[in-house]
XYZ file of C-alpha atoms in Angstrom:
308
model
C 42.059 178.716 73.870
C 45.508 178.044 72.430
C 48.189 179.973 74.339
C 51.976 179.621 74.267
C 54.447 181.259 76.655
C 57.812 180.690 78.344
C 57.319 178.437 81.374
C 60.905 178.508 82.643
C 64.377 179.138 81.228
C 64.687 176.802 78.259
C 61.074 175.542 78.474
C 58.009 176.524 76.444
C 54.423 175.903 77.607
C 51.319 175.556 75.476
C 47.780 175.464 76.912
C 45.270 173.877 74.528
C 41.528 173.888 75.241
C 39.319 171.158 73.689
C 41.752 170.245 70.868
C 39.388 167.548 69.596
C 37.021 170.285 68.410
C 39.471 172.053 66.102
C 42.685 170.072 65.497
C 42.953 167.823 62.454
C 43.756 164.113 62.750
C 47.501 164.568 62.245
C 47.690 167.254 64.937
C 45.727 165.105 67.395
C 47.963 162.109 66.746
C 51.041 164.242 67.306
C 49.634 165.629 70.553
C 48.815 162.140 71.870
C 52.308 160.953 70.892
C 53.872 163.836 72.846
C 51.855 162.872 75.929
C 52.876 159.221 75.609
C 56.526 160.282 75.270
C 56.410 161.930 78.698
C 54.420 159.041 80.189
C 56.943 156.531 78.849
C 59.707 158.263 80.815
C 57.591 158.575 83.944
C 55.986 155.150 84.400
C 58.250 152.260 85.359
C 56.319 149.750 83.277
C 53.186 149.339 81.210
C 51.295 151.883 79.146
C 48.193 153.863 79.978
C 45.288 153.080 77.690
C 42.588 155.515 78.745
C 41.780 159.183 78.223
C 44.061 161.510 76.305
C 46.726 158.844 75.624
C 44.414 157.143 73.138
C 44.246 160.191 70.873
C 40.484 159.659 70.648
C 38.841 162.799 69.268
C 35.839 162.476 71.561
C 38.043 162.431 74.666
C 40.109 165.360 73.439
C 36.964 167.380 72.743
C 36.521 167.483 76.531
C 40.161 168.019 77.534
C 42.434 170.903 78.420
C 46.108 170.048 77.841
C 49.127 171.920 79.158
C 52.210 170.644 77.326
C 55.740 171.793 78.192
C 58.536 171.231 75.687
C 62.264 171.845 75.744
C 62.831 175.003 73.746
C 66.107 173.874 72.182
C 64.737 170.799 70.397
C 60.952 170.732 71.003
C 61.058 167.470 72.990
C 58.075 167.171 75.383
C 59.152 167.081 79.026
C 55.921 167.527 81.030
C 52.175 167.798 80.716
C 48.966 168.323 82.618
C 45.772 166.793 81.219
C 42.480 168.127 82.599
C 39.012 166.888 81.638
C 35.831 168.936 81.350
C 32.855 166.948 82.627
C 29.394 168.306 81.798
C 27.011 166.961 84.440
C 23.209 166.957 84.304
C 21.885 167.499 87.818
C 18.211 167.418 86.794
C 17.008 170.926 86.038
C 20.491 172.418 85.865
C 23.859 171.551 84.385
C 27.286 171.956 85.936
C 30.733 171.753 84.373
C 33.383 170.154 86.568
C 37.085 170.458 85.771
C 38.756 167.141 86.583
C 42.383 167.644 87.590
C 43.535 164.486 85.827
C 47.189 163.634 85.260
C 50.410 165.549 85.814
C 53.594 163.922 84.539
C 57.132 165.303 84.392
C 60.205 163.764 82.804
C 62.330 162.603 85.779
C 65.390 164.221 84.202
C 63.760 167.670 84.401
C 61.978 167.485 87.778
C 62.719 170.489 89.946
C 63.056 172.702 86.886
C 60.595 175.336 88.099
C 57.615 173.942 86.179
C 55.215 173.172 89.027
C 53.574 176.619 89.009
C 52.422 175.997 85.428
C 51.380 172.373 85.805
C 49.542 172.513 89.130
C 47.470 175.664 89.028
C 47.893 178.032 86.125
C 45.609 176.051 83.805
C 42.853 176.058 86.440
C 43.275 179.827 86.806
C 43.033 180.269 83.037
C 39.839 178.200 82.969
C 38.415 180.388 85.762
C 38.955 183.411 83.519
C 37.381 181.508 80.637
C 34.392 180.915 82.923
C 33.907 184.641 83.413
C 35.479 184.503 86.921
C 32.472 182.523 88.139
C 33.473 179.787 90.644
C 34.323 176.556 88.841
C 33.953 173.102 90.402
C 37.021 170.875 90.294
C 37.415 167.165 91.031
C 40.398 164.990 91.865
C 40.832 161.212 92.106
C 44.034 159.999 93.717
C 45.696 157.801 96.334
C 48.782 160.053 96.622
C 48.955 161.951 99.948
C 50.933 164.813 98.389
C 48.174 165.396 95.824
C 45.405 165.085 98.425
C 47.119 167.816 100.433
C 47.741 169.962 97.362
C 44.054 169.948 96.456
C 42.796 170.357 100.032
C 45.006 173.380 100.633
C 44.839 174.913 97.168
C 41.102 175.059 96.465
C 37.966 176.253 98.245
C 35.138 174.170 99.769
C 37.057 170.905 99.382
C 35.652 167.598 100.633
C 37.159 165.391 101.880
C 39.930 167.410 103.477
C 41.430 166.570 106.871
C 42.248 169.193 109.494
C 45.715 170.470 108.575
C 47.755 173.644 108.471
C 45.302 175.521 110.659
C 42.406 174.787 108.270
C 39.275 173.056 109.609
C 38.116 169.691 108.313
C 36.257 169.881 105.007
C 32.472 169.534 105.291
C 30.334 167.560 102.853
C 27.470 169.606 101.428
C 24.561 168.500 99.254
C 26.270 169.801 96.112
C 29.319 167.637 96.833
C 27.103 164.563 97.065
C 25.068 165.353 93.931
C 28.179 165.942 91.848
C 29.907 162.822 93.195
C 26.907 160.649 92.351
C 26.739 161.941 88.775
C 30.505 161.582 88.310
C 30.527 157.994 89.558
C 27.445 157.129 87.494
C 28.568 158.601 84.165
C 32.203 159.771 84.189
C 34.303 156.850 85.486
C 36.048 156.535 82.127
C 37.585 160.000 82.608
C 39.857 158.754 85.391
C 40.129 155.084 84.410
C 37.873 153.483 87.060
C 36.000 150.329 86.054
C 32.283 149.597 86.619
C 33.058 147.049 89.342
C 34.628 149.684 91.620
C 32.560 150.664 94.658
C 31.961 154.122 96.103
C 31.574 155.014 99.769
C 29.376 158.146 99.815
C 30.176 158.917 103.451
C 33.952 159.007 102.985
C 34.131 159.716 99.217
C 36.415 156.708 98.775
C 36.443 154.673 95.554
C 37.198 151.032 96.350
C 39.080 148.718 93.939
C 39.659 151.673 91.632
C 42.466 150.354 89.397
C 40.677 148.125 86.903
C 39.481 150.548 84.206
C 42.645 151.522 82.329
C 44.603 153.299 85.057
C 46.113 150.044 86.384
C 49.713 151.212 85.885
C 49.209 154.132 88.283
C 48.481 151.941 91.308
C 50.936 152.501 94.161
C 51.705 151.183 97.591
C 51.515 153.610 100.488
C 55.313 153.515 100.833
C 55.763 154.393 97.143
C 53.159 157.176 97.046
C 54.747 160.662 97.395
C 54.052 162.148 100.807
C 52.960 165.628 101.820
C 55.121 167.718 104.136
C 52.115 167.985 106.494
C 51.744 164.564 108.117
C 47.981 165.063 108.539
C 47.425 164.268 104.851
C 49.661 161.209 105.007
C 47.830 159.921 108.083
C 44.466 160.574 106.404
C 45.365 158.467 103.354
C 46.857 155.686 105.455
C 43.678 155.476 107.553
C 41.059 155.839 104.804
C 42.550 153.967 101.822
C 43.293 150.278 101.361
C 46.404 150.365 99.160
C 46.518 146.588 98.705
C 43.006 146.631 97.240
C 43.663 149.819 95.292
C 41.464 152.582 96.741
C 41.254 156.220 95.677
C 39.780 159.293 97.296
C 37.411 161.494 95.256
C 37.848 165.156 96.204
C 35.503 167.931 95.107
C 36.125 171.647 95.561
C 36.035 174.977 93.760
C 38.400 177.464 92.228
C 37.209 181.042 92.674
C 38.802 184.469 92.399
C 40.287 184.567 95.948
C 41.758 181.087 95.404
C 43.280 182.119 92.068
C 44.769 185.327 93.472
C 46.235 183.427 96.424
C 47.748 180.843 94.065
C 49.341 183.455 91.800
C 50.809 185.358 94.754
C 52.067 182.197 96.468
C 53.297 179.947 93.679
C 54.390 181.998 90.661
C 58.144 182.746 90.787
C 58.994 186.462 90.461
C 60.821 185.821 87.183
C 57.628 184.276 85.746
C 55.166 187.061 86.609
C 55.385 188.422 83.078
C 54.668 184.996 81.537
C 51.699 184.425 83.872
C 50.361 187.897 83.092
C 50.717 187.274 79.363
C 48.844 183.956 79.603
C 46.016 185.491 81.628
C 45.870 188.481 79.282
C 45.550 186.171 76.280
C 42.759 184.260 78.000
C 40.871 187.491 78.683
C 41.424 188.663 75.113
C 40.115 185.426 73.636
C 37.148 185.459 76.011
C 36.150 189.131 75.759
C 38.164 191.359 73.450
C 38.292 189.223 70.294
C 34.524 188.462 70.159
C 33.780 192.204 70.547
C 36.302 193.055 67.845
C 34.910 190.440 65.489
C 31.339 191.502 66.196
C 32.096 195.144 65.444
C 33.498 194.382 61.977
C 30.461 193.898 59.739
C 32.472 193.403 56.546
C 34.108 190.024 57.221
C 32.966 186.597 58.369
C 34.425 185.137 61.582
C 33.270 181.561 62.231
C 29.531 181.670 62.954
C 29.488 185.495 62.801
C 28.321 186.359 59.315
C 29.262 189.513 57.417
C 26.484 192.062 56.913
C 24.444 191.085 53.879
C 25.984 187.600 53.658
C 23.635 184.701 52.912
């Protein structure tokens, strides 16, 4: 999937699925440089060294990047980097979409970009998954993000009672996925091998030693949610001096996606959202059927009739 559309007045968005599988080295280096440009304006000090910032082809083979650039000069101003984690649960496999990083140039914050960065990519990936429910994960110590995930996805654990919603319940699938993620996928979110994991609370202890060190915050510095229940939850469950994170697991399904589109997409952006979703459907369904029906030409692994 490689889709471009207008994200807001003066801003262009591009959603790129698994660029490490099809971009050449120069394109990958340019993409990583664009991400570091935004990060350099966002972080007060230091430089992230893990994940998509490295430009490593293997990491980018399992990433979905949403990059927003200023239309006038092409300068990157925001991005969302998601990771696709393929987990072996013993007898079955499950793909989990890790919500990863969202960074916005401080000079452009409040520019109407949040609807693209915080949910549209997940909705596109749901369509790419044939509208079958897709597991998502989130690792954070930011109360605003904890609340965003708890209220924006289905079957989320942990999720405190807030906004009229009951407390999230831990099911067996939550536990199985969490164990596999902590055993094999720590590098995705920059957590070192020495970090602990509390299976009862889904709290990662001493989490900032595996490359994500520059993201560590104090409770006072961490952005708060407008619902105090999420702020109180993080204050009670996380040791900010030590550097704890909460691991949240939930799902995006069709009702969740419809609710998101109706709630978050500005009226002026309905056409752009519809175009992006239409392109995702076309790439998933229409184009393969079109290519398959043409027996005269070769398309990737589809061979022309009579070709050897």
